mmCIF file with all atom_site columns, C-alpha atoms in Angstrom:
data_model
loop_
_atom_site.group_PDB
_atom_site.id
_atom_site.type_symbol
_atom_site.label_atom_id
_atom_site.label_alt_id
_atom_site.label_comp_id
_atom_site.label_asym_id
_atom_site.label_entity_id
_atom_site.label_seq_id
_atom_site.pdbx_PDB_ins_code
_atom_site.Cartn_x
_atom_site.Cartn_y
_atom_site.Cartn_z
_atom_site.occupancy
_atom_site.B_iso_or_equiv
_atom_site.pdbx_formal_charge
_atom_site.auth_seq_id
_atom_site.auth_comp_id
_atom_site.auth_asym_id
_atom_site.auth_atom_id
_atom_site.pdbx_PDB_model_num
ATOM 1  C CA . MET A 1 1  ? 94.457  75.668 2.241  1.00 56.00 ? 1  MET A CA 1
ATOM 2  C CA . ASN A 1 2  ? 95.219  78.277 4.909  1.00 67.00 ? 2  ASN A CA 1
ATOM 3  C CA . ALA A 1 3  ? 97.970  77.671 7.416  1.00 68.00 ? 3  ALA A CA 1
ATOM 4  C CA . VAL A 1 4  ? 97.010  77.166 11.042 1.00 71.00 ? 4  VAL A CA 1
ATOM 5  C CA . GLU A 1 5  ? 98.854  79.242 13.639 1.00 71.00 ? 5  GLU A CA 1
ATOM 6  C CA . ILE A 1 6  ? 100.590 77.164 16.270 1.00 71.00 ? 6  ILE A CA 1
ATOM 7  C CA . ASN A 1 7  ? 102.113 78.921 19.244 1.00 73.00 ? 7  ASN A CA 1
ATOM 8  C CA . ILE A 1 8  ? 105.043 77.103 20.761 1.00 66.00 ? 8  ILE A CA 1
ATOM 9  C CA . LEU A 1 9  ? 106.133 77.500 24.306 1.00 62.00 ? 9  LEU A CA 1
ATOM 10 C CA . ILE A 1 10 ? 109.558 76.029 24.823 1.00 54.00 ? 10 ILE A CA 1
ATOM 11 C CA . VAL A 1 11 ? 109.295 74.223 28.092 1.00 53.00 ? 11 VAL A CA 1
ATOM 12 C CA . ILE A 1 12 ? 112.662 73.535 29.526 1.00 49.00 ? 12 ILE A CA 1
ATOM 13 C CA . SER A 1 13 ? 112.518 70.151 30.738 1.00 53.00 ? 13 SER A CA 1
ATOM 14 C CA . LEU A 1 14 ? 115.508 68.213 29.804 1.00 54.00 ? 14 LEU A CA 1
ATOM 15 C CA . VAL A 1 15 ? 114.226 64.672 30.115 1.00 57.00 ? 15 VAL A CA 1
ATOM 16 C CA . THR A 1 16 ? 115.912 61.371 29.487 1.00 55.00 ? 16 THR A CA 1
ATOM 17 C CA . ILE A 1 17 ? 113.957 58.920 27.386 1.00 59.00 ? 17 ILE A CA 1
ATOM 18 C CA . ALA A 1 18 ? 115.575 55.633 26.437 1.00 60.00 ? 18 ALA A CA 1
ATOM 19 C CA . LYS A 1 19 ? 118.946 56.990 27.592 1.00 62.00 ? 19 LYS A CA 1
ATOM 20 C CA . GLN A 1 20 ? 118.718 60.027 25.282 1.00 70.00 ? 20 GLN A CA 1
ATOM 21 C CA . ASP A 1 21 ? 118.350 63.654 26.343 1.00 78.00 ? 21 ASP A CA 1
ATOM 22 C CA . LYS A 1 22 ? 115.221 65.336 24.984 1.00 82.00 ? 22 LYS A CA 1
ATOM 23 C CA . VAL A 1 23 ? 113.614 68.755 25.275 1.00 82.00 ? 23 VAL A CA 1
ATOM 24 C CA . SER A 1 24 ? 109.911 69.108 25.890 1.00 83.00 ? 24 SER A CA 1
ATOM 25 C CA . ILE A 1 25 ? 108.160 71.535 23.569 1.00 84.00 ? 25 ILE A CA 1
ATOM 26 C CA . LYS A 1 26 ? 104.619 72.533 24.487 1.00 84.00 ? 26 LYS A CA 1
ATOM 27 C CA . CYS A 1 27 ? 102.447 73.470 21.494 1.00 83.00 ? 27 CYS A CA 1
ATOM 28 C CA . TYR A 1 28 ? 99.148  75.351 21.594 1.00 82.00 ? 28 TYR A CA 1
ATOM 29 C CA . CYS A 1 29 ? 96.708  75.169 18.684 1.00 79.00 ? 29 CYS A CA 1
ATOM 30 C CA . GLY A 1 30 ? 93.353  76.681 19.625 1.00 76.00 ? 30 GLY A CA 1
ATOM 31 C CA . ASP A 1 31 ? 92.162  74.765 22.680 1.00 81.00 ? 31 ASP A CA 1
ATOM 32 C CA . ASP A 1 32 ? 94.475  71.834 21.973 1.00 81.00 ? 32 ASP A CA 1
ATOM 33 C CA . ILE A 1 33 ? 97.769  71.482 23.843 1.00 83.00 ? 33 ILE A CA 1
ATOM 34 C CA . SER A 1 34 ? 100.417 68.935 22.895 1.00 84.00 ? 34 SER A CA 1
ATOM 35 C CA . VAL A 1 35 ? 103.820 68.173 24.357 1.00 86.00 ? 35 VAL A CA 1
ATOM 36 C CA . LEU A 1 36 ? 106.510 66.806 22.081 1.00 86.00 ? 36 LEU A CA 1
ATOM 37 C CA . HIS A 1 37 ? 109.743 65.290 23.407 1.00 85.00 ? 37 HIS A CA 1
ATOM 38 C CA . LEU A 1 38 ? 112.421 65.987 20.820 1.00 86.00 ? 38 LEU A CA 1
ATOM 39 C CA . ALA A 1 39 ? 116.180 65.918 20.373 1.00 86.00 ? 39 ALA A CA 1
ATOM 40 C CA . PRO A 1 40 ? 117.808 69.163 21.560 1.00 84.00 ? 40 PRO A CA 1
ATOM 41 C CA . ASP A 1 41 ? 119.354 69.691 18.108 1.00 88.00 ? 41 ASP A CA 1
ATOM 42 C CA . ILE A 1 42 ? 116.063 69.486 16.180 1.00 91.00 ? 42 ILE A CA 1
ATOM 43 C CA . THR A 1 43 ? 115.830 71.567 13.005 1.00 94.00 ? 43 THR A CA 1
ATOM 44 C CA . LEU A 1 44 ? 112.864 73.746 12.084 1.00 92.00 ? 44 LEU A CA 1
ATOM 45 C CA . PRO A 1 45 ? 111.910 71.594 9.050  1.00 93.00 ? 45 PRO A CA 1
ATOM 46 C CA . ARG A 1 46 ? 111.915 68.499 11.299 1.00 93.00 ? 46 ARG A CA 1
ATOM 47 C CA . LEU A 1 47 ? 109.786 70.293 13.916 1.00 90.00 ? 47 LEU A CA 1
ATOM 48 C CA . LYS A 1 48 ? 107.331 71.373 11.198 1.00 88.00 ? 48 LYS A CA 1
ATOM 49 C CA . SER A 1 49 ? 107.162 67.778 9.993  1.00 90.00 ? 49 SER A CA 1
ATOM 50 C CA . LYS A 1 50 ? 106.389 66.549 13.522 1.00 88.00 ? 50 LYS A CA 1
ATOM 51 C CA . LEU A 1 51 ? 103.720 69.231 13.977 1.00 85.00 ? 51 LEU A CA 1
ATOM 52 C CA . LYS A 1 52 ? 102.134 68.472 10.592 1.00 85.00 ? 52 LYS A CA 1
ATOM 53 C CA . LYS A 1 53 ? 101.947 64.822 11.644 1.00 86.00 ? 53 LYS A CA 1
ATOM 54 C CA . GLU A 1 54 ? 100.398 65.868 14.992 1.00 82.00 ? 54 GLU A CA 1
ATOM 55 C CA . TYR A 1 55 ? 97.852  68.349 13.591 1.00 81.00 ? 55 TYR A CA 1
ATOM 56 C CA . GLY A 1 56 ? 97.460  67.222 9.970  1.00 81.00 ? 56 GLY A CA 1
ATOM 57 C CA . THR A 1 57 ? 97.855  70.660 8.412  1.00 78.00 ? 57 THR A CA 1
ATOM 58 C CA . ARG A 1 58 ? 100.340 73.334 7.382  1.00 76.00 ? 58 ARG A CA 1
ATOM 59 C CA . MET A 1 59 ? 101.111 75.844 10.089 1.00 79.00 ? 59 MET A CA 1
ATOM 60 C CA . VAL A 1 60 ? 102.678 79.117 11.076 1.00 83.00 ? 60 VAL A CA 1
ATOM 61 C CA . ILE A 1 61 ? 104.904 78.582 14.090 1.00 85.00 ? 61 ILE A CA 1
ATOM 62 C CA . LYS A 1 62 ? 105.262 81.417 16.571 1.00 84.00 ? 62 LYS A CA 1
ATOM 63 C CA . PHE A 1 63 ? 107.129 81.542 19.849 1.00 82.00 ? 63 PHE A CA 1
ATOM 64 C CA . LYS A 1 64 ? 107.210 83.975 22.739 1.00 79.00 ? 64 LYS A CA 1
ATOM 65 C CA . ASP A 1 65 ? 110.478 85.871 22.874 1.00 77.00 ? 65 ASP A CA 1
ATOM 66 C CA . GLU A 1 66 ? 112.153 87.303 25.970 1.00 77.00 ? 66 GLU A CA 1
ATOM 67 C CA . ASP A 1 67 ? 109.894 90.393 25.734 1.00 84.00 ? 67 ASP A CA 1
ATOM 68 C CA . GLY A 1 68 ? 106.753 88.245 25.640 1.00 81.00 ? 68 GLY A CA 1
ATOM 69 C CA . ASP A 1 69 ? 106.092 89.041 21.964 1.00 84.00 ? 69 ASP A CA 1
ATOM 70 C CA . LYS A 1 70 ? 104.863 86.332 19.600 1.00 83.00 ? 70 LYS A CA 1
ATOM 71 C CA . VAL A 1 71 ? 107.469 86.056 16.838 1.00 85.00 ? 71 VAL A CA 1
ATOM 72 C CA . ARG A 1 72 ? 107.061 83.981 13.690 1.00 86.00 ? 72 ARG A CA 1
ATOM 73 C CA . MET A 1 73 ? 109.721 81.267 13.552 1.00 89.00 ? 73 MET A CA 1
ATOM 74 C CA . LYS A 1 74 ? 111.219 81.107 10.051 1.00 91.00 ? 74 LYS A CA 1
ATOM 75 C CA . LYS A 1 75 ? 114.679 79.595 10.515 1.00 93.00 ? 75 LYS A CA 1
ATOM 76 C CA . THR A 1 76 ? 116.344 76.792 12.438 1.00 94.00 ? 76 THR A CA 1
ATOM 77 C CA . ALA A 1 77 ? 118.629 79.437 13.963 1.00 93.00 ? 77 ALA A CA 1
ATOM 78 C CA . GLN A 1 78 ? 115.590 80.988 15.680 1.00 89.00 ? 78 GLN A CA 1
ATOM 79 C CA . LEU A 1 79 ? 114.568 77.600 17.056 1.00 88.00 ? 79 LEU A CA 1
ATOM 80 C CA . THR A 1 80 ? 118.107 76.934 18.259 1.00 87.00 ? 80 THR A CA 1
ATOM 81 C CA . LYS A 1 81 ? 118.237 80.354 19.932 1.00 84.00 ? 81 LYS A CA 1
ATOM 82 C CA . ALA A 1 82 ? 114.849 79.812 21.586 1.00 83.00 ? 82 ALA A CA 1
ATOM 83 C CA . LEU A 1 83 ? 115.939 76.428 22.919 1.00 82.00 ? 83 LEU A CA 1
ATOM 84 C CA . LYS A 1 84 ? 119.225 77.883 24.172 1.00 79.00 ? 84 LYS A CA 1
ATOM 85 C CA . SER A 1 85 ? 117.497 80.871 25.805 1.00 76.00 ? 85 SER A CA 1
ATOM 86 C CA . ALA A 1 86 ? 115.066 78.551 27.529 1.00 72.00 ? 86 ALA A CA 1
ATOM 87 C CA . SER A 1 87 ? 117.804 76.236 28.772 1.00 69.00 ? 87 SER A CA 1
ATOM 88 C CA . ASP A 1 88 ? 119.974 79.157 29.947 1.00 70.00 ? 88 ASP A CA 1
ATOM 89 C CA . GLY A 1 89 ? 117.136 80.334 32.151 1.00 59.00 ? 89 GLY A CA 1
ATOM 90 C CA . MET A 1 90 ? 116.790 76.896 33.660 1.00 47.00 ? 90 MET A CA 1
ATOM 91 C CA . PHE A 1 91 ? 120.372 75.863 34.433 1.00 36.00 ? 91 PHE A CA 1
#
């Protein structure tokens, strides 16, 4: 089975759901757009698990970096950096 490419745009909305802070992550897969509200300290394996549940398939996760390039996300450190970069631009 081939992996599906999912582009993730980290949308900086710090929202409070049931008294817990969450980040909104907008995911694009073809014409489909989903928004996931997740804990700010989410790990990449946990995000992949959530996306597999959402889309029902393996995937390649890419995000837009500060230069606008689509970069394949391979490590939790990249996800953490992307979330931090997005929140730094917001606050």
